[in-house]
Tab-separated table of C-alpha atoms in Angstrom:
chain	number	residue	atom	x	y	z
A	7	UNK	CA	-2.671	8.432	-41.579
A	8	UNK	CA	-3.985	11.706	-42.759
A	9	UNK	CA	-2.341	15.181	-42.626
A	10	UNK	CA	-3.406	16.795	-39.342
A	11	UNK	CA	-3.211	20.416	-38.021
A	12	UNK	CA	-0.194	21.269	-34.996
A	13	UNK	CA	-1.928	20.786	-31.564
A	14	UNK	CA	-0.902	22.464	-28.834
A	15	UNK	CA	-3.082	22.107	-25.543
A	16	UNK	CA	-3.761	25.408	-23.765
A	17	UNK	CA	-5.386	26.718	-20.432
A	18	UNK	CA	-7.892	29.759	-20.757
A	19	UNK	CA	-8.099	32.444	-18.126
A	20	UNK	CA	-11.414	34.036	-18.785
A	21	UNK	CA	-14.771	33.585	-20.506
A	22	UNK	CA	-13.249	35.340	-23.806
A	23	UNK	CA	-10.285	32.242	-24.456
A	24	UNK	CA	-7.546	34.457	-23.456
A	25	UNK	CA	-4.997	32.189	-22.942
A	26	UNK	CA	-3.445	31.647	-19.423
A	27	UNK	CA	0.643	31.300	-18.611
A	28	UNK	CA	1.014	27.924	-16.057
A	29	UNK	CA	3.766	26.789	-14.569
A	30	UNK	CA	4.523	24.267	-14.365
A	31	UNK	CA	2.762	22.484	-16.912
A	32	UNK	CA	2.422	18.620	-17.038
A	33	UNK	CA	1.341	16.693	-20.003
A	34	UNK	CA	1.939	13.353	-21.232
A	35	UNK	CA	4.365	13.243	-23.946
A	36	UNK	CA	3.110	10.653	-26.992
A	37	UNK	CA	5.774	10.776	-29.458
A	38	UNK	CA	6.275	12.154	-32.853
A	39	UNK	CA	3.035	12.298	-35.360
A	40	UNK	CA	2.683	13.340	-39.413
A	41	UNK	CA	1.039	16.787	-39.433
A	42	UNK	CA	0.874	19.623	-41.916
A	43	UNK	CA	4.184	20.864	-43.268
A	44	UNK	CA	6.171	23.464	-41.260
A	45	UNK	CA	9.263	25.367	-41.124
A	46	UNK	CA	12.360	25.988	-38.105
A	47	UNK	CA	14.542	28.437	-38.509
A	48	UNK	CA	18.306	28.146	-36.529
A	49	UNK	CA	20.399	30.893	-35.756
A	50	UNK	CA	21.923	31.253	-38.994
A	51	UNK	CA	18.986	31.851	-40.899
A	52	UNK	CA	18.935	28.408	-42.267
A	53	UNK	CA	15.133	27.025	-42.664
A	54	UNK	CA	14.287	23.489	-42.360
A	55	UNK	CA	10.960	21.889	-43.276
A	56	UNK	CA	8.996	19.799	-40.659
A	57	UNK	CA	6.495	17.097	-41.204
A	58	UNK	CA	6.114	15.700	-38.098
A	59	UNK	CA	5.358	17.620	-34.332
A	60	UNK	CA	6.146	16.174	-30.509
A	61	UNK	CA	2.485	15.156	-29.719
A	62	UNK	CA	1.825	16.434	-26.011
A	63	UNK	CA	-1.548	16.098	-24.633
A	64	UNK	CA	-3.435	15.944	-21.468
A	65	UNK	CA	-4.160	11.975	-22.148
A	66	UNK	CA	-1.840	9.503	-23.267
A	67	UNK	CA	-1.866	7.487	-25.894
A	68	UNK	CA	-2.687	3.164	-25.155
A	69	UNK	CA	-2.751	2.211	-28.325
A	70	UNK	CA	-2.310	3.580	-31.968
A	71	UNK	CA	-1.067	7.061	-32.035
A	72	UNK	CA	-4.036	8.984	-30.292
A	73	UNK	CA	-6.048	8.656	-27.025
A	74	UNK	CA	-9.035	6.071	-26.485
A	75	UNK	CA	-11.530	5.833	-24.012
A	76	UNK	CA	-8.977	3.701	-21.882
A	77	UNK	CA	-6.501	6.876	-21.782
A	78	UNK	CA	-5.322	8.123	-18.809
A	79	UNK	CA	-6.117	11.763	-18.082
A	80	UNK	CA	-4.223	14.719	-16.038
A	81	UNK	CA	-7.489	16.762	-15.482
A	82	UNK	CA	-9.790	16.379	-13.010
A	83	UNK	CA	-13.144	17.286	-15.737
A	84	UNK	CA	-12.536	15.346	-19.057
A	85	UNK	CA	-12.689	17.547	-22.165
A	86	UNK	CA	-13.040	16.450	-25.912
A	87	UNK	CA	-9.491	16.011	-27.356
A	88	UNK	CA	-8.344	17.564	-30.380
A	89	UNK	CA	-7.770	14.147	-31.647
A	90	UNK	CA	-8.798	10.531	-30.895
A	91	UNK	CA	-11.571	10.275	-28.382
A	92	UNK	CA	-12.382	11.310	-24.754
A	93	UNK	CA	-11.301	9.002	-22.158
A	94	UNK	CA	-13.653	7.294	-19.866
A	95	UNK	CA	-11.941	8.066	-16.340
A	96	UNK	CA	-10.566	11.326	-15.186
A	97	UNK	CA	-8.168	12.211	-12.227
A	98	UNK	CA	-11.313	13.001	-10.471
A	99	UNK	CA	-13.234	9.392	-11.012
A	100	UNK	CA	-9.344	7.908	-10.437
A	101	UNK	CA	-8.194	9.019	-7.362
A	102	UNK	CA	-10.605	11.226	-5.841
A	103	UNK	CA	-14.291	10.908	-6.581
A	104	UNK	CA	-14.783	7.813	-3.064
A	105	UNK	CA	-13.212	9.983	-0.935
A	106	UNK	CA	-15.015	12.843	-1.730
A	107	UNK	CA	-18.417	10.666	-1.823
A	108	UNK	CA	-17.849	9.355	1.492
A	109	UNK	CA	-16.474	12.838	2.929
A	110	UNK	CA	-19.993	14.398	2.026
A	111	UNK	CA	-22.272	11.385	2.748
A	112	UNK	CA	-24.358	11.986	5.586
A	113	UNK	CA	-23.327	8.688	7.534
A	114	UNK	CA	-19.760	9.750	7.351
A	115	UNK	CA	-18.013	10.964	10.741
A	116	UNK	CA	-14.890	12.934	11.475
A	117	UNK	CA	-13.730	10.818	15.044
A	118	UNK	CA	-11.321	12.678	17.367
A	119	UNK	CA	-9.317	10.364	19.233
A	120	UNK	CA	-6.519	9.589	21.769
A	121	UNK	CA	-4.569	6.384	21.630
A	122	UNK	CA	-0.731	5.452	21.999
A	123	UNK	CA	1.168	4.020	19.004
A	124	UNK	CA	4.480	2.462	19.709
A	125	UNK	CA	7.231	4.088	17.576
A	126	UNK	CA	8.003	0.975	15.248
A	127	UNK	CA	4.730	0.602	14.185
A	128	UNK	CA	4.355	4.707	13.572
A	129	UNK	CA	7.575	4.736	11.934
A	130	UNK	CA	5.249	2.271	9.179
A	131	UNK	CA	1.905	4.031	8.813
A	132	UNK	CA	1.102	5.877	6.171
A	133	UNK	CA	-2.057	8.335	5.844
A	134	UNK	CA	-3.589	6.141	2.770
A	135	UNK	CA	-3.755	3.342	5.815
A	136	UNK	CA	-7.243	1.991	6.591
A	137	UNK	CA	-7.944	1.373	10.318
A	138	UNK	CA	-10.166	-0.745	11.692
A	139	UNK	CA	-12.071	0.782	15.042
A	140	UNK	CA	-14.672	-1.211	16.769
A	141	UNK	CA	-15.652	-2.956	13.991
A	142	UNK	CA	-15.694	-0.135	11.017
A	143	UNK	CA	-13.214	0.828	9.045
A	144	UNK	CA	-11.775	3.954	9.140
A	145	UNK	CA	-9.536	6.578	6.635
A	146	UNK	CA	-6.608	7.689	8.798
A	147	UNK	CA	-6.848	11.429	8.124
A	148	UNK	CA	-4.049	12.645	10.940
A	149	UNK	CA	-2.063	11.919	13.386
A	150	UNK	CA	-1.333	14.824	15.457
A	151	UNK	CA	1.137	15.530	18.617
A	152	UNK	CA	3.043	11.747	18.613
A	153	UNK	CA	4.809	11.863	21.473
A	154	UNK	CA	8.319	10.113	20.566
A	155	UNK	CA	8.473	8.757	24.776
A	156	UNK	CA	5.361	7.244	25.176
A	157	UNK	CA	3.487	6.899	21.338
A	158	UNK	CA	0.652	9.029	22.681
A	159	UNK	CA	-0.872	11.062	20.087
A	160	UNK	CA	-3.917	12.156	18.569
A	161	UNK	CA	-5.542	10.696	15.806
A	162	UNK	CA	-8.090	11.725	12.932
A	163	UNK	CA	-10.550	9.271	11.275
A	164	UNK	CA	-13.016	9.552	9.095
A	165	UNK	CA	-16.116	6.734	8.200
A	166	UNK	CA	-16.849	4.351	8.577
A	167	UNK	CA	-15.922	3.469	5.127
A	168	UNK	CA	-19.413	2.519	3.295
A	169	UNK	CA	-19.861	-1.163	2.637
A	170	UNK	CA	-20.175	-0.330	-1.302
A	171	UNK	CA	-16.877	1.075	-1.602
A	172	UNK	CA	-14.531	-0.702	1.280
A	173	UNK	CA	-13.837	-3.919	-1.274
A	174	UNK	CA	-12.198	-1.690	-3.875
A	175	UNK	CA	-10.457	0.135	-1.557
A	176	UNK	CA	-8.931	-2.767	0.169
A	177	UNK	CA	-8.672	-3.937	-3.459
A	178	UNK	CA	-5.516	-1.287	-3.969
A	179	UNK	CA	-4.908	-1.358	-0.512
A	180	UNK	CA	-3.576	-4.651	1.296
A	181	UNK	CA	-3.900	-4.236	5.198
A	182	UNK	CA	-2.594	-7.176	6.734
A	183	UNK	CA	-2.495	-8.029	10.432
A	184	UNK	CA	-0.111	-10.754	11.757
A	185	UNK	CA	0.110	-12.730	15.363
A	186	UNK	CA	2.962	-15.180	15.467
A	187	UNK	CA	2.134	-18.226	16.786
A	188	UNK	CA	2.923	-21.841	16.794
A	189	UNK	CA	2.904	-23.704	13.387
A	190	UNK	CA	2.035	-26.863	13.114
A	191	UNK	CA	2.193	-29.279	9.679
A	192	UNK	CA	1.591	-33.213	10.030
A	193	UNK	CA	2.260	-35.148	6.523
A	194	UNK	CA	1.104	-39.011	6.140
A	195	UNK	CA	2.412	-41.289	3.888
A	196	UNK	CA	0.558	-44.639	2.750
A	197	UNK	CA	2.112	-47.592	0.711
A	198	UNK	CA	0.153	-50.584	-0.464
A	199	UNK	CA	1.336	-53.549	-2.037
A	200	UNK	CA	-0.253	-56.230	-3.668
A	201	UNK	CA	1.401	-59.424	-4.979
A	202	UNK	CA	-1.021	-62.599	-6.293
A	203	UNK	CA	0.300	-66.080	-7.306
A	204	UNK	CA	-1.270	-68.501	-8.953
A	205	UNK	CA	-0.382	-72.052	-9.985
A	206	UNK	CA	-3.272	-74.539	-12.275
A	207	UNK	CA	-2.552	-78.608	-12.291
A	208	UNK	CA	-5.506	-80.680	-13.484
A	209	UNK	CA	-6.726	-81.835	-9.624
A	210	UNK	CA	-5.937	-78.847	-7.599
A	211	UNK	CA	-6.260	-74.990	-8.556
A	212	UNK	CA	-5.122	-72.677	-6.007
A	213	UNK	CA	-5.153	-68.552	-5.830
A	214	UNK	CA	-3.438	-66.495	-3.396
A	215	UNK	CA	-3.551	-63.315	-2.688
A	216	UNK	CA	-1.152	-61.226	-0.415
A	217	UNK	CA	-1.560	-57.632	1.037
A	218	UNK	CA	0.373	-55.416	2.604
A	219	UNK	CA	-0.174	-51.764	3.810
A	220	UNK	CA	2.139	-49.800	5.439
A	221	UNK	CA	1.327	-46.416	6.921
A	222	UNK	CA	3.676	-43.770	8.374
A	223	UNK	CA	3.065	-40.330	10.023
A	224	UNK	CA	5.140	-37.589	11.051
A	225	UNK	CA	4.232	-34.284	12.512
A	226	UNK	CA	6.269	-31.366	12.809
A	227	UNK	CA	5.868	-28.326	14.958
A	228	UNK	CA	7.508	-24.863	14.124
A	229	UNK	CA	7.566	-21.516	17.032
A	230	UNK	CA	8.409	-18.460	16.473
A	231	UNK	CA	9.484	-16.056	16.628
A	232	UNK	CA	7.309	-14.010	18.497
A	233	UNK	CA	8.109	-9.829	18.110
A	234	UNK	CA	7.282	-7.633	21.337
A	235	UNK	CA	7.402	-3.663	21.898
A	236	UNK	CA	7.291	-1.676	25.113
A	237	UNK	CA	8.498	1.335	27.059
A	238	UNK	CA	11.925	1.149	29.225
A	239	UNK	CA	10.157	1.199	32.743
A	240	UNK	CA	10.583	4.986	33.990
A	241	UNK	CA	11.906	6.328	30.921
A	242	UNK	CA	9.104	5.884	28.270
A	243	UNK	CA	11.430	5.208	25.510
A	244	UNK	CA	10.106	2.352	22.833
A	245	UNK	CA	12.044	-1.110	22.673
A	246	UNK	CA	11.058	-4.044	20.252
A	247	UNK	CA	12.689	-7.666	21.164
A	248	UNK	CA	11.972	-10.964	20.234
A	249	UNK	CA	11.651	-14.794	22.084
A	250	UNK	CA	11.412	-17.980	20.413
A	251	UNK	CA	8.915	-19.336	22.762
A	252	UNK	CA	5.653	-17.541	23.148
A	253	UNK	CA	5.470	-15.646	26.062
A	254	UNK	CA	1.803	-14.432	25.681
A	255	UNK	CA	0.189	-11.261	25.056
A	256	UNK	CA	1.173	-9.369	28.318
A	257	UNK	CA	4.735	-10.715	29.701
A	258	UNK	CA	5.520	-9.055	32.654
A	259	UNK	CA	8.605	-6.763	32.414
A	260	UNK	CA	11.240	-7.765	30.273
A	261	UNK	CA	14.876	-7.975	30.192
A	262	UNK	CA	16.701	-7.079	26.639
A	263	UNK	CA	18.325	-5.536	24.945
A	264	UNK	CA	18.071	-1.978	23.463
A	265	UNK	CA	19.495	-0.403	20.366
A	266	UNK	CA	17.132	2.750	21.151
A	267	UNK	CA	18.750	3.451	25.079
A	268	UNK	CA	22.640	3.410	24.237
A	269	UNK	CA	23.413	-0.222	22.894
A	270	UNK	CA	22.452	-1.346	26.701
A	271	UNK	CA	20.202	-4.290	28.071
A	272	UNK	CA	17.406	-2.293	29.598
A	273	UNK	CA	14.164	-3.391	31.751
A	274	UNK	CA	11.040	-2.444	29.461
A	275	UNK	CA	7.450	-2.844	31.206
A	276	UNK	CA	3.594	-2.241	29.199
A	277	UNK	CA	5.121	-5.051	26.770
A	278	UNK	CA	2.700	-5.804	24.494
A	279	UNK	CA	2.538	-8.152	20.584
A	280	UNK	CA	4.315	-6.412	17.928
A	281	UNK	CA	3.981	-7.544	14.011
A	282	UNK	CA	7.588	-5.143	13.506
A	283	UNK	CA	10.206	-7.749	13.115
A	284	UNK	CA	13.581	-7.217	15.229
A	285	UNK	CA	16.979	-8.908	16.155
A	286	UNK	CA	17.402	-8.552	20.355
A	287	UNK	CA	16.415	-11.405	21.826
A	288	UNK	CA	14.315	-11.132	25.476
A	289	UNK	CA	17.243	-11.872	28.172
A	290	UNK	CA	14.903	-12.573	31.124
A	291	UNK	CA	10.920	-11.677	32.123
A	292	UNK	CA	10.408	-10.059	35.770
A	293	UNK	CA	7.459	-9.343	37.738
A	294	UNK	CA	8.491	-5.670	38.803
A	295	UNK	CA	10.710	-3.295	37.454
A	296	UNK	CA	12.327	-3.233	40.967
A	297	UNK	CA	13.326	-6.571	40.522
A	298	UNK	CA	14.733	-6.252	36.849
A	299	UNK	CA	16.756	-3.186	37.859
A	300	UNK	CA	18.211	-4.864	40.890
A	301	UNK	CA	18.748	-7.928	39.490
């Protein structure tokens, strides 16, 4: 490797190359490389001679001992390095450059919405989340003013998401929906057998042949469990419970109990599917609240 000159990356704060004091600074650190000759000095005058420098950089290094094209970078506008080449993507083409296309595309839409959320499944979003709404799909921008009783709240989206860029989105980002329901595996097992005998005199020649097939089947059929949220009935506050038989999308009011109203079995009604998995079983469905309280 040849000799090489100290490199030290620096910011600029003006059109003259004055150099500019950041903090903090962030750069990735690529080990020690062979440079020109140098000297350190401790604090009792004693001088050491240095042939070798703590490569920092803005790009790291993949393979050898300076950046390729298949760098990372920590700036958002690649510039030429001081050694190696210039890698191909930037923080910019990485992690920014289809939002910012589909924020300023003239298709795109900011949507203002209401909905209600139940708490379990708000307690799981994240803001990198992709919603689907009415069949688009949708950045989750915000969700503003959740209302920890009922889940109402307001929410942000922005799209729909372009058909040219949703596949590598959903690439790095798995959304997966899931409705329990019944399960049901059949496996079949065949046997054959074949056994032939056959005997030769100098009159009589006989062949026989013998089959036998035997064929079994057995099916198998697997519930459950299916997960459930809803509000206690007059208080608003969110319960998820669980029943090993399916008890369809919309209940009735149900009887279970609740580790969110005092370790108590509680009456919940606007029960609805829930893909949060719990451990309080349902106790008993009802057609009123009345009759669940006053049971």
């Amino acid at each position: 490797m040849a000799v090489i000159p100290i490199y030290i990356p620096t910011y600029i704060s003006d059109q003259n190359y004055n150099p500019s004091r950041v903090l903090p600074r962030l750069l990735f650190y690529n080990g020690q490389v062979e440079c020109e000759g140098y000297w350190l000095q401790n604090e009792l005058s004693q001088q050491f001679e240095q042939s070798t420098f703590p490569y920092f950089d803005n790009y790291n290094v993949v393979s050898g001992s300076f950046p390729t094209t298949d760098s990372k970078s920590l700036l958002f506008f690649n510039e030429q390095p001081a050694y190696g080449e210039k890698p191909t993507e930037s923080l910019y083409s990485t992690y920014w450059s289809n939002y910012l296309n589909l924020l300023y595309n003239p298709r795109t839409r900011l949507i203002n919405a209401s909905t209600i959320i139940p708490l379990a499944d708000y307690f799981e979003m994240e803001l990198n989340d992709i919603v689907e709404f009415r069949g688009n799909y949708y950045h989750l921008r915000a969700i503003n003013e959740y209302n920890l009783k009922n889940g109402a709240c307001n929410i942000q989206l922005l799209g729909p998401i372009l058909g040219d860029v949703i596949d590598a989105i959903l690439n790095r980002t798995s959304t997966t929906t899931t409705t329990a329901a019944p399960t049901t595996s059949t496996s079949t097992t065949t046997s054959t057998s074949t056994s032939t005998t056959t005997s030769t005199s100098t009159s009589t020649s006989t062949s026989t042949t013998t089959t036998s097939t035997s064929t079994s089947t057995t099916t198998t059929t697997t519930a459950g469990p299916y997960y459930y949220t809803g509000l206690i009935c007059g208080g608003g506050i969110v319960g998820n419970f669980y029943s090993d038989t399916n008890e369809g999308d919309n209940p009735g009011i149900v009887y279970a109990f609740s580790a969110t109203a005092g370790n108590t079995n509680q009456c919940f009604d606007n029960v609805s599917r829930t893909i949060t998995p719990n451990n309080n079983p349902i106790l008993a469905l009802f057609d009123t609240c009345f009759e669940c309280n006053n049971q």
